[in-house]
Amino acid sequence: MRAVRFYPDEQQVRLEQVDLREPRGDEVLVRVAGAGVCRSDLHIVDGEFPGFVSKPVTLGHEVAGVVEAMGPDVSGLRAGDGVAVMVGWGCGHCEWCVSGHEQLCPDGDEAGATCDGGFAELMLVPHRRHVVPLGELEPLAASPFGCAALSAYGAVKRVAPSVGAGHLAAVMGIGGLGEFALQLLGHLTGASIVAIDPRERARTRATELGAALAVEPAEAREAVEEASGGRGASAVIDFVGSDDTLALGASLVARRGVMALLGLAQGTLPFGFWTLAPEASLTTVLAGSVADLQDVVRLAHEGVVTSRVQPYPLEDAERAMSELRSGSVEGRAVLVPS
Ligand SMILES: [Zn+2]
Ligand SMILES: [Zn+2]
């Protein structure tokens, strides 16, 4: 089968023919309908995670498809079932895994980084619990669920307890994840939302998705101040993570508010007593749990979560990555192998 492989020593991406063995035990072989291209993939090919990606690997961690075959120990799935694949694969035994938080497993794998992922025609998933059945949902449209929608859901769940009725939430970076966050914040919190993005097209999209205001970064402080009556944003979600967005987010967050960081732009924020409003908190969010992915699928069935995918053939993986890098992708760039 064809697969898009990354060679860390040469920092090169190649489309190659590779062999894949039959599934054993609890493994599930998925025929890939679509594999989302995530900013993490750009960080990997840029060599920014050198200790994490140390050997040649098939890229792609955001995958949906149909079950092609299963090991003999798998139950509750049939060949042909549509499934979304979970982004992180825990060991299954540690305290995080047994409490349902496999994304925090210190001994886990991530497809497309520490083991082969889904920029390929087929993907071998190590355990039945890492796939969530899609029912009637179309697998290609569900391909961004396993990372983009799941991470946005994880962020919204994390900040929701700080967002009361009539409060304001701010979202920085309206791209593949930000679009899902706008849908989920509106539905799960009822907050009034300020979307912040330098790109005009992204701001237009934010307004379509229910943001009360969509502003450039330079206008954000004044907009939040005015829209919240001086209170500030009870929640700020940063999908960029640069020095600039972190500093801006810290200036927007309200007393006892929370700022959640998901963007991997490698920015930092000096932390001291006056960095944030009193008793505000900072947190990172690392995707979500399998139960969260099940929630995302349920919310998609209910029409709350909808995705926009921009398809690319597998051989155009590098073009998809460069268009993501330049900010010209509409919704989520998704590689479609067939
Ligand atoms: Zn991702
Ligand atoms: Zn574990």
Short mmCIF file of C-alpha atoms and ligand atoms in Angstrom, two decimals, residues 38 40 61-62 147 332, ligand 1:
data_model
loop_
_atom_site.label_atom_id
_atom_site.label_comp_id
_atom_site.label_asym_id
_atom_site.label_seq_id
_atom_site.Cartn_x
_atom_site.Cartn_y
_atom_site.Cartn_z
CA CYS A 38 -2.53 18.94 11.80
CA SER A 40 1.65 18.93 14.93
CA HIS A 61 -2.70 10.95 13.76
CA GLU A 62 -6.17 12.24 12.87
CA CYS A 147 -7.58 15.21 17.06
CA ARG A 332 -9.31 21.05 7.83
ZN ZN B 1 -3.35 16.87 15.78
#
